[in-house]
Amino acid sequence: KEFLIVGKVKSLFGKQSCKPGARLLVLTEGEDDAMAAWQMLNDAGRNYNVCSIPNGASAEGVVDPVVLSEIEFITSHEIIVLALDNDAPGQATARTLAEVLSSSVKRIKILKMPRKDAGQMLIDGMGSSFEKLFYTKDFHPEKVIRGSELTIEKLRERKKMGIPLPWPKLQSKLQGLRKGEIT
């Protein structure tokens, strides 16, 4: 499980095998996990793009600069599945990466795997259940509500009065400024 690199990593592992702009991209945390995820999906008859982020995840959830340099490639996909390790650093990095990608990608999923990572799932013979994990809820940044999640009734609810504005017409439309809202 040792991978040695001569020189600097400049790309995602496995990117050279991917079809640009495909519908779905799976990102894993390790090279062996990328190969395991690809194998499990291939066994299920799926030909999705699978790549690995270089240098693993950080405990602070900081996204590697190499990953940030690949944003254009990553966001060319309609759905991003983050299959990073099921440990604190992996989940923190997945959450940070999802927040970075959320403004550019329609759908992002963060997988909660029943094992530590995709490699362990393959070893434990759980390959058939790997793709089923993709049916988890899409990631949405905290406190951001998408228009598709609103109902007419919710829009018609009267808002609490906020801090009054000195402009009567704007005050009648906004009902003041409220904490926690972007105006």
PDB file of C-alpha atoms in Angstrom, residues 74-158:
ATOM      1  CA  ILE A  74     -13.948  18.070 -11.910  1.00  0.00           C
ATOM      2  CA  THR A  75     -16.757  20.550 -12.555  1.00  0.00           C
ATOM      3  CA  SER A  76     -17.129  19.381 -16.161  1.00  0.00           C
ATOM      4  CA  HIS A  77     -19.114  16.446 -14.711  1.00  0.00           C
ATOM      5  CA  GLU A  78     -22.799  16.640 -13.839  1.00  0.00           C
ATOM      6  CA  ILE A  79     -22.543  14.539 -10.665  1.00  0.00           C
ATOM      7  CA  ILE A  80     -19.563  14.333  -8.304  1.00  0.00           C
ATOM      8  CA  VAL A  81     -19.437  11.419  -5.860  1.00  0.00           C
ATOM      9  CA  LEU A  82     -16.945  11.985  -3.044  1.00  0.00           C
ATOM     10  CA  ALA A  83     -15.915   8.532  -1.821  1.00  0.00           C
ATOM     11  CA  LEU A  84     -13.201   9.658   0.542  1.00  0.00           C
ATOM     12  CA  ASP A  85     -12.234   7.539   3.541  1.00  0.00           C
ATOM     13  CA  ASN A  86     -14.826   7.042   6.257  1.00  0.00           C
ATOM     14  CA  ASP A  87     -12.656   8.647   8.951  1.00  0.00           C
ATOM     15  CA  ALA A  88     -12.536  12.167  10.400  1.00  0.00           C
ATOM     16  CA  PRO A  89      -9.906  13.590   7.981  1.00  0.00           C
ATOM     17  CA  GLY A  90     -11.602  12.010   4.945  1.00  0.00           C
ATOM     18  CA  GLN A  91     -15.055  13.287   5.851  1.00  0.00           C
ATOM     19  CA  ALA A  92     -13.721  16.775   6.747  1.00  0.00           C
ATOM     20  CA  THR A  93     -11.920  17.026   3.406  1.00  0.00           C
ATOM     21  CA  ALA A  94     -14.998  15.711   1.561  1.00  0.00           C
ATOM     22  CA  ARG A  95     -17.174  18.372   3.207  1.00  0.00           C
ATOM     23  CA  THR A  96     -14.716  21.170   2.372  1.00  0.00           C
ATOM     24  CA  LEU A  97     -14.361  19.959  -1.212  1.00  0.00           C
ATOM     25  CA  ALA A  98     -18.149  19.706  -1.560  1.00  0.00           C
ATOM     26  CA  GLU A  99     -18.514  23.301  -0.382  1.00  0.00           C
ATOM     27  CA  VAL A 100     -15.895  24.434  -2.911  1.00  0.00           C
ATOM     28  CA  LEU A 101     -17.645  22.555  -5.733  1.00  0.00           C
ATOM     29  CA  SER A 102     -21.238  23.387  -4.759  1.00  0.00           C
ATOM     30  CA  SER A 103     -21.343  26.652  -6.710  1.00  0.00           C
ATOM     31  CA  SER A 104     -20.279  24.957  -9.963  1.00  0.00           C
ATOM     32  CA  VAL A 105     -21.745  21.436  -9.920  1.00  0.00           C
ATOM     33  CA  LYS A 106     -25.436  20.504  -9.978  1.00  0.00           C
ATOM     34  CA  ARG A 107     -25.159  17.423  -7.771  1.00  0.00           C
ATOM     35  CA  ILE A 108     -22.581  16.401  -5.172  1.00  0.00           C
ATOM     36  CA  LYS A 109     -22.784  13.322  -2.997  1.00  0.00           C
ATOM     37  CA  ILE A 110     -20.644  12.476   0.021  1.00  0.00           C
ATOM     38  CA  LEU A 111     -20.607   8.729   0.575  1.00  0.00           C
ATOM     39  CA  LYS A 112     -20.834   7.225   4.058  1.00  0.00           C
ATOM     40  CA  MET A 113     -19.273   3.829   3.463  1.00  0.00           C
ATOM     41  CA  PRO A 114     -19.840   0.894   5.807  1.00  0.00           C
ATOM     42  CA  ARG A 115     -16.068   0.246   5.797  1.00  0.00           C
ATOM     43  CA  LYS A 116     -13.041   2.518   6.058  1.00  0.00           C
ATOM     44  CA  ASP A 117     -12.717   3.012   2.316  1.00  0.00           C
ATOM     45  CA  ALA A 118     -13.505   1.609  -1.127  1.00  0.00           C
ATOM     46  CA  GLY A 119     -10.512  -0.722  -0.977  1.00  0.00           C
ATOM     47  CA  GLN A 120     -11.766  -2.319   2.234  1.00  0.00           C
ATOM     48  CA  MET A 121     -15.235  -2.715   0.728  1.00  0.00           C
ATOM     49  CA  LEU A 122     -13.744  -4.609  -2.225  1.00  0.00           C
ATOM     50  CA  ILE A 123     -11.633  -6.812   0.071  1.00  0.00           C
ATOM     51  CA  ASP A 124     -14.702  -7.593   2.212  1.00  0.00           C
ATOM     52  CA  GLY A 125     -16.729  -8.595  -0.854  1.00  0.00           C
ATOM     53  CA  MET A 126     -19.094  -5.629  -0.674  1.00  0.00           C
ATOM     54  CA  GLY A 127     -18.611  -4.559  -4.289  1.00  0.00           C
ATOM     55  CA  SER A 128     -22.250  -5.073  -5.208  1.00  0.00           C
ATOM     56  CA  SER A 129     -23.378  -2.570  -2.565  1.00  0.00           C
ATOM     57  CA  PHE A 130     -20.863   0.166  -3.513  1.00  0.00           C
ATOM     58  CA  GLU A 131     -22.957   1.745  -6.286  1.00  0.00           C
ATOM     59  CA  LYS A 132     -26.072   1.624  -4.073  1.00  0.00           C
ATOM     60  CA  LEU A 133     -24.332   4.148  -1.802  1.00  0.00           C
ATOM     61  CA  PHE A 134     -24.662   6.683  -4.648  1.00  0.00           C
ATOM     62  CA  TYR A 135     -28.389   6.994  -3.881  1.00  0.00           C
ATOM     63  CA  THR A 136     -27.710   9.087  -0.805  1.00  0.00           C
ATOM     64  CA  LYS A 137     -29.062  12.643  -0.527  1.00  0.00           C
ATOM     65  CA  ASP A 138     -27.273  15.351  -2.473  1.00  0.00           C
ATOM     66  CA  PHE A 139     -24.956  17.645  -0.530  1.00  0.00           C
ATOM     67  CA  HIS A 140     -26.203  21.178   0.096  1.00  0.00           C
ATOM     68  CA  PRO A 141     -24.170  23.840   1.886  1.00  0.00           C
ATOM     69  CA  GLU A 142     -25.505  24.592   5.350  1.00  0.00           C
ATOM     70  CA  LYS A 143     -28.212  27.253   5.615  1.00  0.00           C
ATOM     71  CA  VAL A 144     -28.589  27.518   1.834  1.00  0.00           C
ATOM     72  CA  ILE A 145     -32.075  26.698   0.585  1.00  0.00           C
ATOM     73  CA  ARG A 146     -32.528  25.897  -3.073  1.00  0.00           C
ATOM     74  CA  GLY A 147     -35.573  27.265  -4.872  1.00  0.00           C
ATOM     75  CA  SER A 148     -36.688  23.726  -5.718  1.00  0.00           C
ATOM     76  CA  GLU A 149     -37.005  22.998  -1.969  1.00  0.00           C
ATOM     77  CA  LEU A 150     -39.500  25.830  -1.406  1.00  0.00           C
ATOM     78  CA  THR A 151     -43.262  25.549  -1.624  1.00  0.00           C
ATOM     79  CA  ILE A 152     -45.796  28.263  -2.467  1.00  0.00           C
ATOM     80  CA  GLU A 153     -47.070  28.097   1.132  1.00  0.00           C
ATOM     81  CA  LYS A 154     -43.559  28.666   2.482  1.00  0.00           C
ATOM     82  CA  LEU A 155     -43.091  31.678   0.202  1.00  0.00           C
ATOM     83  CA  ARG A 156     -46.419  33.194   1.302  1.00  0.00           C
ATOM     84  CA  GLU A 157     -45.592  33.007   5.022  1.00  0.00           C
ATOM     85  CA  ARG A 158     -45.190  36.429   6.600  1.00  0.00           C
TER      86      ARG A 158
END
